[in-house]
Coordinates of C-alpha atoms in Angstrom, one line a residue:
M285 CA -32.7 14.4 -48.3
M286 CA -33.6 17.7 -46.8
R287 CA -34.6 15.9 -43.6
L288 CA -31.0 15.0 -43.0
W289 CA -30.0 18.6 -43.4
R290 CA -32.9 19.6 -40.8
D291 CA -33.3 18.1 -37.5
E292 CA -36.5 16.0 -38.0
A293 CA -34.8 12.7 -38.2
Q294 CA -32.3 13.5 -35.6
G295 CA -33.2 11.0 -32.9
K296 CA -33.3 8.1 -35.4
S297 CA -29.4 8.3 -36.0
F298 CA -29.1 6.7 -32.5
W299 CA -29.6 3.3 -34.1
A300 CA -27.7 4.0 -37.1
I301 CA -24.6 5.0 -34.9
L302 CA -24.9 1.8 -32.9
A303 CA -25.0 -0.3 -36.2
L304 CA -22.0 1.5 -37.5
A305 CA -20.1 0.8 -34.3
G306 CA -21.1 -2.8 -34.4
L307 CA -19.8 -3.1 -38.0
F308 CA -16.4 -1.8 -37.0
A309 CA -16.3 -4.2 -33.9
L310 CA -17.0 -7.1 -36.2
A311 CA -14.2 -6.1 -38.5
L312 CA -11.9 -6.1 -35.5
V313 CA -12.9 -9.5 -34.1
L314 CA -14.1 -11.7 -37.0
P315 CA -10.8 -12.6 -38.5
G316 CA -9.6 -14.0 -35.3
Q317 CA -6.0 -12.9 -36.0
A318 CA -4.1 -9.5 -35.7
V319 CA -1.6 -7.9 -38.1
V320 CA 0.8 -5.2 -37.2
G321 CA 3.6 -3.5 -39.1
R322 CA 5.0 -0.8 -36.7
Y323 CA 5.6 -0.3 -32.9
V324 CA 6.1 -4.1 -32.0
N325 CA 7.8 -3.0 -28.9
D326 CA 4.9 -0.5 -27.9
L327 CA 2.5 -3.4 -28.3
L328 CA 4.3 -5.7 -26.1
I329 CA 4.0 -3.5 -23.2
F330 CA 0.3 -3.9 -22.9
L331 CA 0.2 -7.4 -23.8
D332 CA 2.7 -8.3 -21.3
G333 CA 0.9 -6.1 -18.8
A334 CA -2.2 -8.2 -19.7
Y335 CA -0.3 -11.2 -18.7
R336 CA 0.7 -9.7 -15.6
V337 CA -2.7 -8.8 -14.6
N338 CA -3.8 -12.5 -15.5
Q339 CA -1.1 -13.7 -13.1
G340 CA -2.7 -11.8 -10.4
Q341 CA -0.4 -8.5 -10.6
V342 CA -2.0 -5.1 -10.1
P343 CA -1.1 -2.1 -12.1
N344 CA 0.7 0.6 -10.2
V345 CA 1.0 -1.8 -7.2
D346 CA 3.0 -4.6 -8.5
F347 CA 4.6 -2.6 -11.6
S348 CA 4.7 1.1 -12.2
T349 CA 2.9 2.9 -15.1
A350 CA 2.1 6.4 -15.9
L351 CA -0.9 5.1 -18.1
G352 CA -4.5 4.1 -16.5
P353 CA -5.3 0.7 -15.6
L354 CA -7.8 0.1 -18.3
N355 CA -4.8 -0.3 -20.7
F356 CA -4.1 -3.5 -19.0
Y357 CA -7.2 -4.7 -17.7
L358 CA -9.0 -4.5 -21.0
P359 CA -6.5 -6.6 -23.0
A360 CA -6.3 -8.9 -19.9
L361 CA -9.9 -9.6 -20.1
A362 CA -9.8 -9.9 -23.9
A363 CA -7.0 -12.5 -23.3
R364 CA -9.1 -14.5 -20.9
I365 CA -12.0 -14.4 -23.6
T366 CA -9.9 -15.5 -26.6
G367 CA -7.4 -17.7 -24.7
T368 CA -4.3 -15.9 -26.2
L369 CA -2.6 -12.6 -25.8
G370 CA -2.3 -12.4 -29.6
T371 CA -5.7 -11.5 -30.5
A372 CA -6.4 -9.6 -27.2
M373 CA -5.9 -6.0 -28.8
P374 CA -8.5 -6.3 -31.6
V375 CA -11.0 -7.7 -29.1
A376 CA -10.1 -5.2 -26.3
M377 CA -10.7 -2.2 -28.9
A378 CA -14.0 -4.0 -29.9
M379 CA -15.1 -3.9 -26.3
V380 CA -14.2 -0.2 -26.1
L381 CA -16.4 0.4 -29.1
V382 CA -19.2 -1.4 -27.4
V383 CA -18.6 0.8 -24.2
L384 CA -18.4 4.2 -26.0
A385 CA -20.8 3.8 -28.8
P386 CA -24.0 4.1 -26.6
A387 CA -22.9 7.3 -25.1
I388 CA -21.6 9.0 -28.3
A389 CA -24.8 7.8 -30.0
H390 CA -27.1 9.5 -27.3
V391 CA -25.0 12.5 -27.4
I392 CA -24.9 13.0 -31.1
S393 CA -28.5 12.0 -31.8
S394 CA -29.9 14.4 -29.1
R395 CA -27.8 17.5 -30.2
L396 CA -26.8 17.1 -33.9
R397 CA -28.9 17.0 -37.0
P398 CA -27.9 13.9 -39.2
V399 CA -26.2 15.7 -41.7
L400 CA -23.5 16.7 -39.1
G401 CA -24.0 13.8 -36.8
L402 CA -23.6 10.6 -38.9
P403 CA -20.2 11.8 -40.5
F404 CA -19.0 13.0 -37.1
A405 CA -20.2 9.7 -35.4
A406 CA -18.2 7.5 -38.3
F407 CA -15.1 10.0 -37.7
L408 CA -15.1 9.2 -33.8
L409 CA -15.9 5.5 -34.0
L410 CA -13.1 5.0 -36.7
I411 CA -10.7 6.7 -34.6
V412 CA -11.3 4.1 -31.9
A413 CA -11.6 1.2 -34.3
V414 CA -8.6 1.9 -36.7
P415 CA -5.3 -0.1 -35.7
M416 CA -3.1 2.9 -36.6
N417 CA -1.5 5.7 -34.8
L418 CA -3.4 9.0 -35.9
G419 CA -1.5 10.7 -38.5
E420 CA 0.4 8.0 -39.8
A421 CA 0.3 6.1 -43.2
I422 CA -2.8 3.5 -44.0
T423 CA 0.0 0.8 -44.1
D424 CA 1.2 1.8 -40.8
L425 CA -0.8 -0.8 -38.9
S426 CA -0.2 -0.8 -35.4
Y427 CA -2.0 -1.0 -31.8
G428 CA 0.7 1.1 -30.6
M429 CA -0.4 4.2 -28.5
F430 CA -4.1 3.0 -28.8
Y431 CA -5.0 4.8 -25.5
N432 CA -4.5 8.2 -27.4
R433 CA -7.2 7.3 -30.0
I434 CA -9.5 6.3 -27.0
G435 CA -9.0 9.5 -25.4
W436 CA -9.3 11.7 -28.3
A437 CA -12.7 10.0 -29.3
A438 CA -14.2 10.1 -25.8
L439 CA -13.2 13.7 -25.2
A440 CA -14.6 15.0 -28.6
G441 CA -17.9 13.1 -27.8
L442 CA -18.0 14.9 -24.4
I443 CA -17.4 18.3 -25.9
L444 CA -20.3 18.0 -28.0
M445 CA -22.5 18.1 -24.9
H446 CA -21.9 21.7 -24.9
L447 CA -24.8 21.9 -27.3
R448 CA -28.0 22.1 -25.8
P449 CA -30.3 19.1 -26.7
T450 CA -32.8 19.6 -29.4
V451 CA -34.3 16.2 -29.1
A452 CA -35.5 15.7 -25.5
R453 CA -35.9 12.1 -24.4
R454 CA -37.4 10.8 -21.2
H455 CA -34.9 11.2 -18.4
Q456 CA -32.7 13.4 -20.5
T457 CA -31.0 14.8 -17.6
A458 CA -30.1 11.3 -16.3
L459 CA -29.1 10.1 -19.6
D460 CA -26.8 13.1 -20.3
A461 CA -25.2 12.5 -16.8
L462 CA -24.7 8.8 -17.6
A463 CA -23.2 9.4 -21.1
A464 CA -20.8 12.1 -19.7
T465 CA -19.8 9.9 -16.6
V466 CA -19.1 7.0 -19.0
L467 CA -17.0 9.2 -21.2
A468 CA -15.0 10.9 -18.6
A469 CA -14.5 7.7 -16.6
V470 CA -12.9 5.9 -19.6
M471 CA -10.6 8.9 -20.2
L472 CA -9.5 9.2 -16.6
Y473 CA -8.6 5.5 -16.2
T474 CA -7.0 5.2 -19.7
K475 CA -4.8 8.1 -19.7
A476 CA -5.0 11.0 -16.8
S477 CA -4.4 13.8 -19.2
Y478 CA -7.6 13.3 -21.0
G479 CA -9.4 12.7 -17.7
L480 CA -8.4 15.9 -16.3
V481 CA -9.3 17.7 -19.5
A482 CA -12.8 16.0 -19.4
I483 CA -13.1 17.2 -15.9
A484 CA -12.2 20.8 -16.6
F485 CA -14.9 20.6 -19.4
L486 CA -17.6 19.3 -16.9
V487 CA -16.6 22.2 -14.5
L488 CA -17.1 24.7 -17.3
M489 CA -20.4 23.2 -18.1
L490 CA -21.7 24.3 -14.5
L491 CA -21.6 27.7 -16.1
D492 CA -24.6 26.9 -18.4
S493 CA -27.8 27.1 -16.2
K494 CA -29.6 24.8 -18.6
Q495 CA -27.3 22.1 -18.3
R496 CA -25.4 22.3 -15.0
R497 CA -27.7 19.6 -13.3
W498 CA -26.3 16.6 -15.6
A499 CA -22.6 18.1 -15.3
L500 CA -23.0 18.3 -11.7
A501 CA -24.4 14.7 -11.5
A502 CA -21.4 13.6 -13.6
L503 CA -18.9 15.1 -11.4
C504 CA -20.5 13.5 -8.4
A505 CA -20.7 10.2 -10.2
L506 CA -17.1 10.3 -11.1
A507 CA -16.3 10.9 -7.5
A508 CA -18.2 7.9 -6.5
I509 CA -16.4 5.9 -9.1
A510 CA -12.9 7.0 -7.9
G511 CA -13.9 5.7 -4.5
L512 CA -15.1 2.5 -5.6
V513 CA -12.2 2.0 -8.0
E514 CA -9.8 2.9 -5.3
A515 CA -11.4 0.2 -2.9
L516 CA -11.1 -2.6 -5.6
W517 CA -7.7 -1.4 -7.1
G518 CA -5.8 0.4 -4.4
G519 CA -3.2 1.9 -6.8
T520 CA -4.5 5.6 -7.0
A521 CA -1.8 6.9 -4.8
A522 CA 0.9 4.9 -6.6
H523 CA -0.6 5.9 -10.0
V524 CA -0.3 9.7 -9.0
G525 CA 3.3 9.0 -7.9
D526 CA 4.0 7.3 -11.3
L527 CA 2.4 10.3 -13.2
R528 CA 4.6 12.8 -11.2
A529 CA 7.7 10.8 -11.9
A530 CA 6.9 10.8 -15.8
M531 CA 6.0 14.5 -15.7
L532 CA 9.3 15.1 -14.0
V533 CA 11.0 13.6 -17.0
S534 CA 9.0 14.9 -19.8
G535 CA 6.2 16.9 -18.7
D536 CA 7.7 20.4 -19.5
R537 CA 7.1 21.9 -23.1
T538 CA 8.9 25.1 -24.4
L539 CA 6.9 27.7 -26.5
P540 CA 8.9 26.5 -29.8
E541 CA 7.6 23.0 -29.2
F542 CA 4.1 24.2 -28.8
V543 CA 4.3 26.4 -32.0
D544 CA 5.9 23.3 -33.9
F545 CA 2.8 21.2 -32.9
A546 CA 0.4 24.0 -33.9
L547 CA 2.2 24.3 -37.3
R548 CA 2.0 20.5 -38.1
N549 CA -1.8 20.9 -37.5
L550 CA -2.1 24.4 -39.3
A551 CA -4.8 23.3 -41.9
D552 CA -6.9 22.0 -39.0
Y553 CA -6.6 25.2 -37.1
V554 CA -7.5 27.1 -40.2
L555 CA -10.7 25.2 -40.7
F556 CA -11.5 25.4 -37.2
L557 CA -11.1 29.1 -37.0
L558 CA -13.0 29.5 -40.3
L559 CA -16.2 27.8 -38.9
V560 CA -15.7 29.4 -35.5
G561 CA -15.6 32.8 -36.9
F562 CA -18.7 32.2 -38.8
S563 CA -20.5 30.9 -36.0
L564 CA -19.6 33.5 -33.5
W565 CA -20.5 36.3 -36.2
R566 CA -24.0 34.9 -36.2
T567 CA -24.4 33.8 -32.3
R568 CA -22.3 36.5 -30.5
S569 CA -22.2 33.8 -27.7
P570 CA -19.4 34.2 -25.0
R571 CA -20.1 30.8 -23.9
D572 CA -19.2 29.5 -27.2
A573 CA -16.2 31.5 -27.4
L574 CA -15.0 30.1 -24.2
L575 CA -15.6 26.5 -25.5
Y576 CA -13.6 27.3 -28.7
G577 CA -10.8 28.6 -26.8
F578 CA -10.9 25.5 -24.5
C579 CA -10.9 23.2 -27.5
A580 CA -7.9 25.0 -29.3
G581 CA -5.8 25.2 -26.0
S582 CA -6.4 21.8 -24.4
G583 CA -5.9 19.9 -27.7
L584 CA -2.6 21.4 -28.1
M585 CA -1.6 20.7 -24.6
L586 CA -2.7 17.0 -25.1
I587 CA -1.0 16.3 -28.4
S588 CA 2.3 17.9 -27.0
Q589 CA 2.4 14.9 -24.5
N590 CA 1.7 12.4 -27.1
F591 CA 4.1 10.6 -29.5
Q592 CA 1.8 11.9 -32.5
G593 CA 2.3 14.6 -35.0
W594 CA -1.1 15.1 -36.3
G595 CA -4.7 14.8 -34.8
I596 CA -5.9 17.4 -32.5
I597 CA -9.4 16.0 -32.4
T598 CA -10.7 18.6 -30.1
L599 CA -10.4 21.0 -33.0
H600 CA -12.8 18.9 -35.0
A601 CA -15.2 18.6 -32.0
G602 CA -15.3 22.4 -31.5
A603 CA -15.8 22.7 -35.4
V604 CA -18.9 20.5 -35.4
V605 CA -20.2 22.4 -32.4
A606 CA -19.8 25.7 -34.3
A607 CA -21.3 24.1 -37.5
E608 CA -24.4 23.1 -35.5
R609 CA -24.8 26.5 -33.9
L610 CA -24.5 28.1 -37.2
V611 CA -27.1 26.0 -38.8
R612 CA -29.4 26.7 -35.7
T613 CA -29.2 30.4 -36.6
M614 CA -30.8 29.9 -40.1
T615 CA -33.7 32.2 -40.9
T616 CA -36.5 32.0 -43.5
E617 CA -34.3 34.4 -45.4
D618 CA -31.5 32.0 -45.4
L619 CA -33.6 29.2 -46.8
A620 CA -34.9 31.2 -49.6
R621 CA -31.6 32.0 -50.8
P622 CA -29.7 29.6 -53.1
F623 CA -26.6 30.0 -50.9
S624 CA -26.1 30.9 -47.3
I625 CA -23.2 30.5 -44.8
P626 CA -25.4 28.7 -42.2
G627 CA -26.6 26.2 -45.1
A628 CA -22.9 25.9 -46.2
A629 CA -21.8 24.9 -42.8
P630 CA -22.3 21.2 -43.0
L631 CA -20.5 21.0 -46.3
L632 CA -17.5 22.8 -44.8
M633 CA -17.7 20.4 -41.7
L634 CA -17.7 17.3 -44.1
A635 CA -14.7 18.4 -45.9
F636 CA -13.1 18.9 -42.3
V637 CA -13.6 15.2 -41.3
L638 CA -14.1 13.2 -44.5
P639 CA -10.3 13.0 -45.3
T640 CA -9.7 11.4 -42.1
V641 CA -13.1 9.0 -42.4
V642 CA -11.7 7.8 -45.7
H643 CA -8.1 7.4 -44.4
C644 CA -9.2 5.4 -41.4
T645 CA -11.8 3.3 -43.4
A646 CA -8.9 2.4 -45.7
A647 CA -6.6 1.3 -42.9
L648 CA -9.3 -0.8 -41.1
A649 CA -10.3 -2.4 -44.3
L650 CA -6.6 -3.3 -45.0
S651 CA -6.2 -4.5 -41.4
T652 CA -9.2 -7.0 -41.7
A653 CA -8.1 -8.2 -45.1
L654 CA -4.6 -8.9 -44.0
S655 CA -5.8 -10.6 -40.8
T656 CA -8.4 -12.7 -42.4
A657 CA -5.7 -13.8 -45.1
R658 CA -3.2 -14.5 -42.3
Y659 CA -0.7 -12.3 -44.0
G660 CA 2.8 -12.0 -42.5
E661 CA 4.9 -14.0 -40.1
P662 CA 3.7 -15.2 -36.8
F663 CA 5.4 -13.8 -33.7
G664 CA 6.6 -17.2 -32.8
L665 CA 6.1 -16.5 -29.1
R666 CA 4.3 -18.5 -26.4
N667 CA 1.1 -16.9 -25.5
Y668 CA 0.9 -14.9 -28.7
D669 CA -0.9 -17.2 -31.0
G670 CA -2.8 -15.1 -33.7
L671 CA -0.5 -12.2 -33.7
R672 CA 1.5 -11.7 -37.0
F673 CA 4.1 -9.2 -38.2
A674 CA 3.6 -7.9 -41.9
F675 CA 5.9 -5.9 -44.3
I676 CA 3.4 -3.4 -45.7
W677 CA 5.6 -0.9 -47.7
N678 CA 7.5 0.2 -44.7
P679 CA 11.0 -1.4 -45.2
G680 CA 12.9 0.7 -42.3
D681 CA 10.2 -0.6 -39.7
A682 CA 9.9 -4.0 -41.4
Q683 CA 13.8 -4.7 -40.8
S684 CA 14.1 -3.3 -37.4
N685 CA 10.9 -5.0 -36.0
G686 CA 11.5 -8.1 -37.9
R687 CA 15.0 -8.4 -36.3
Y688 CA 13.7 -7.4 -32.9
L689 CA 11.1 -10.4 -33.0
A690 CA 14.0 -12.7 -34.0
T691 CA 16.1 -11.7 -31.1
L692 CA 13.1 -12.2 -28.7
R693 CA 12.5 -15.7 -29.9
E694 CA 16.3 -16.4 -29.3
G695 CA 15.9 -14.9 -25.8
V696 CA 12.8 -17.1 -25.1
A697 CA 14.9 -20.2 -26.2
I698 CA 17.5 -19.3 -23.8
L699 CA 15.4 -18.9 -20.8
S700 CA 13.4 -22.0 -21.6
A701 CA 16.6 -24.0 -21.5
M702 CA 17.6 -22.8 -18.1
D703 CA 17.1 -25.3 -15.1
P704 CA 15.6 -24.4 -12.8
A705 CA 13.4 -21.8 -14.6
P706 CA 14.2 -18.4 -13.6
R707 CA 12.2 -16.3 -11.1
G708 CA 11.9 -12.8 -12.4
V709 CA 13.5 -11.8 -15.7
F710 CA 14.2 -8.0 -16.6
T711 CA 15.4 -6.7 -20.0
L712 CA 17.7 -3.6 -20.3
D713 CA 15.6 -2.3 -23.1
F714 CA 12.3 -0.3 -23.9
V715 CA 10.0 -3.2 -22.7
N716 CA 10.5 -6.4 -20.7
P717 CA 8.3 -8.9 -22.5
F718 CA 10.0 -12.3 -21.4
S719 CA 7.5 -13.2 -18.6
S720 CA 4.7 -13.6 -21.1
A721 CA 6.8 -14.6 -24.0
A722 CA 8.6 -17.5 -22.0
N723 CA 5.6 -18.4 -19.7
L724 CA 7.3 -17.3 -16.6
A725 CA 6.3 -15.5 -13.4
P726 CA 6.7 -11.8 -13.6
P727 CA 9.0 -9.6 -11.3
R728 CA 7.6 -7.1 -9.2
G729 CA 8.5 -3.3 -8.7
D730 CA 9.7 -2.9 -12.2
P731 CA 8.2 -0.4 -14.8
A732 CA 5.9 -1.6 -17.5
W733 CA 8.2 0.2 -19.9
Q734 CA 11.2 2.5 -20.0
H735 CA 11.6 5.2 -22.7
W736 CA 14.6 7.6 -22.3
G737 CA 13.7 11.1 -22.1
R738 CA 9.8 10.1 -21.7
N739 CA 9.6 8.2 -18.3
V740 CA 13.2 7.6 -17.5
N741 CA 16.3 9.8 -17.5
D742 CA 19.7 10.1 -15.6
Y743 CA 18.1 11.7 -12.6
A744 CA 14.6 10.1 -12.5
F745 CA 14.8 6.2 -12.6
V746 CA 13.7 3.2 -10.3
P747 CA 16.6 2.6 -7.9
P748 CA 18.4 -0.5 -8.5
G749 CA 17.8 -2.0 -5.3
Q750 CA 14.1 -1.8 -6.0
L751 CA 14.2 -2.7 -9.6
F752 CA 16.3 -5.9 -9.2
R753 CA 14.6 -7.0 -5.9
H754 CA 12.5 -9.6 -7.5
V755 CA 14.7 -10.3 -10.5
E756 CA 16.9 -13.5 -11.0
V757 CA 17.9 -13.0 -14.5
V758 CA 18.9 -9.9 -16.6
M759 CA 18.7 -9.9 -20.4
E760 CA 21.0 -7.5 -22.0
P761 CA 20.3 -6.9 -25.8
R762 CA 23.3 -6.4 -27.9
V763 CA 21.2 -4.1 -30.2
P764 CA 18.1 -2.8 -28.3
I765 CA 14.9 -1.9 -30.1
E766 CA 15.3 1.6 -28.6
G767 CA 19.1 2.2 -28.8
I768 CA 19.3 5.3 -26.5
T769 CA 17.2 3.7 -23.9
G770 CA 19.3 0.5 -23.9
D771 CA 22.5 2.3 -23.8
N772 CA 21.6 4.6 -20.8
L773 CA 20.2 1.8 -18.9
R774 CA 23.3 0.0 -19.0
Q775 CA 25.0 3.1 -17.9
I776 CA 22.7 3.6 -14.9
Y777 CA 22.4 -0.1 -13.8
G778 CA 26.0 -1.6 -14.9
T779 CA 27.6 -1.2 -11.6
Y780 CA 24.9 -3.0 -9.7
L781 CA 24.7 -5.8 -12.2
A782 CA 28.6 -6.3 -11.9
E783 CA 28.1 -6.6 -8.1
H784 CA 25.3 -8.9 -8.0
Y785 CA 25.1 -10.8 -11.1
E786 CA 27.4 -13.0 -13.1
P787 CA 27.4 -13.6 -16.8
V788 CA 26.0 -17.2 -17.8
R789 CA 25.4 -17.1 -21.6
E790 CA 26.5 -14.9 -24.4
T791 CA 25.2 -15.1 -27.9
A792 CA 25.3 -12.7 -31.2
D793 CA 22.2 -11.0 -29.7
W794 CA 22.3 -11.5 -25.9
R795 CA 24.4 -11.1 -22.7
V796 CA 22.5 -13.1 -20.0
Y797 CA 23.1 -12.5 -16.3
R798 CA 22.0 -14.7 -13.4
R799 CA 22.0 -13.8 -9.6
S800 CA 24.1 -16.8 -8.2
N801 CA 22.4 -16.3 -4.8
P802 CA 19.1 -14.7 -5.0
P803 CA 18.0 -12.5 -2.2
P804 CA 15.1 -13.5 0.0
A805 CA 12.6 -11.2 -1.9
V806 CA 13.2 -13.1 -5.2
A807 CA 12.5 -16.6 -3.6
E808 CA 9.6 -15.3 -1.6
S809 CA 7.8 -13.3 -4.5
F810 CA 7.2 -16.4 -6.4
T811 CA 6.8 -19.0 -3.6
E812 CA 3.3 -19.4 -1.9
D813 CA 2.9 -21.9 0.9
G814 CA 5.9 -23.8 -0.5
V815 CA 4.4 -24.0 -4.2
E816 CA 6.0 -22.1 -7.0
T817 CA 3.5 -19.8 -8.8
T818 CA 5.4 -19.8 -12.0
G819 CA 3.3 -20.7 -15.1
S820 CA 0.7 -19.1 -17.0
T821 CA -3.1 -18.8 -17.1
Q822 CA -2.8 -18.2 -20.9
Q823 CA -2.7 -21.4 -22.8

């Protein structure tokens, strides 16, 4: 047992961490089903985006999004593997585990003793695996905002590289550079804010003369990857433009807002400062102090941009660095005492991460059990086989999301009855899922989603001439899933609709408008060499 407390068994934790990641990945994919209880509309952003990718569209080129391309390419690949969009998200998250786990395992097994490393590895891997927005209840199963969980876990793993290795492997510098590159690249192409913080951390690591070689190599590798990705993707400039547009709407935060986020995470800040204070008392290291300030500040900045009340995971990463640094200061006198602060550091760190480990383990187990039992009602949409909506002690969400799915099914029936099939459908609501749900060719030039006050407002929106250029049918929900967004979209685009579209159908849930004489862009967008490209690769 004392071997775990010391570092003799440290290098062997690599395989234990990989085994843990494999277990979590199997828990996601083996049921062959996916069950959600919240954020159905958020999930549809990425599943419809995956459909668009499999139809040949390119993120930020054919549709705008402030999120990175991995959010769409990963579920698109998963949908191709499984044959359905319905189980794309659990398979995509399992793939993320496969990519991140070796890098995290290398970092932890070379820098943290097992008593710190194994619990923290479980903490990070569970954050990636669990289908739940951080800070929410065990029963709030959802793949919504999954990109934040990826970003937090990858950034926390990268921050651990502030510690100098105590287990030196062959080609240690090259392995460190590879691990840092993988973690930073995943962040950069998942959500840019995490990627920018990762790059800032690598720049800070250049100040450490004993570790700057791998940090410099990682920065050079990221530059090379950026060039290669741009050559293949071609959407970097457009992505930056979409980011700037989103920042124009919701990028600014006031001091009271930052204080509010800090107070929501006050308990974590207290534990973080306790471990940091003990560590700096023993190490007196300015380099460590700089890192701890970086963890506290960058984490607060990141969470202020998220739809998330709790979970500044950089605090946990900084705390485990402080605990490891503290334990490394243990002297023979400390070992001889029945109690010492360095010796107690692992227990304090365990108390910091254990509640989240238990919470996420319970949520993942619940998700696996419900998926295996095929609990809940199927979405009932084309291309969404295997995806189910469940009522799990959340009556408010169950009512609104259940009603939302019912309206989508009615909308699909309306579109399926149209003859000829519409070329390009847009929904005046949070997300536009009918391309994938009704097996239609998607429009071009529209946003992946619209959330009033987050990426669209009354002075920052897609001009109607651009938005509707490839849209033949507009679906207006009577009760939008995001009411403020729906109401404001009607105000912004109502005049254009009245001038260019005519009502063709009205039900209790929908008003349907069709353009009687589609402009050339509509016809040309979905016709190639005289052959319509409508249809789906998802069967």
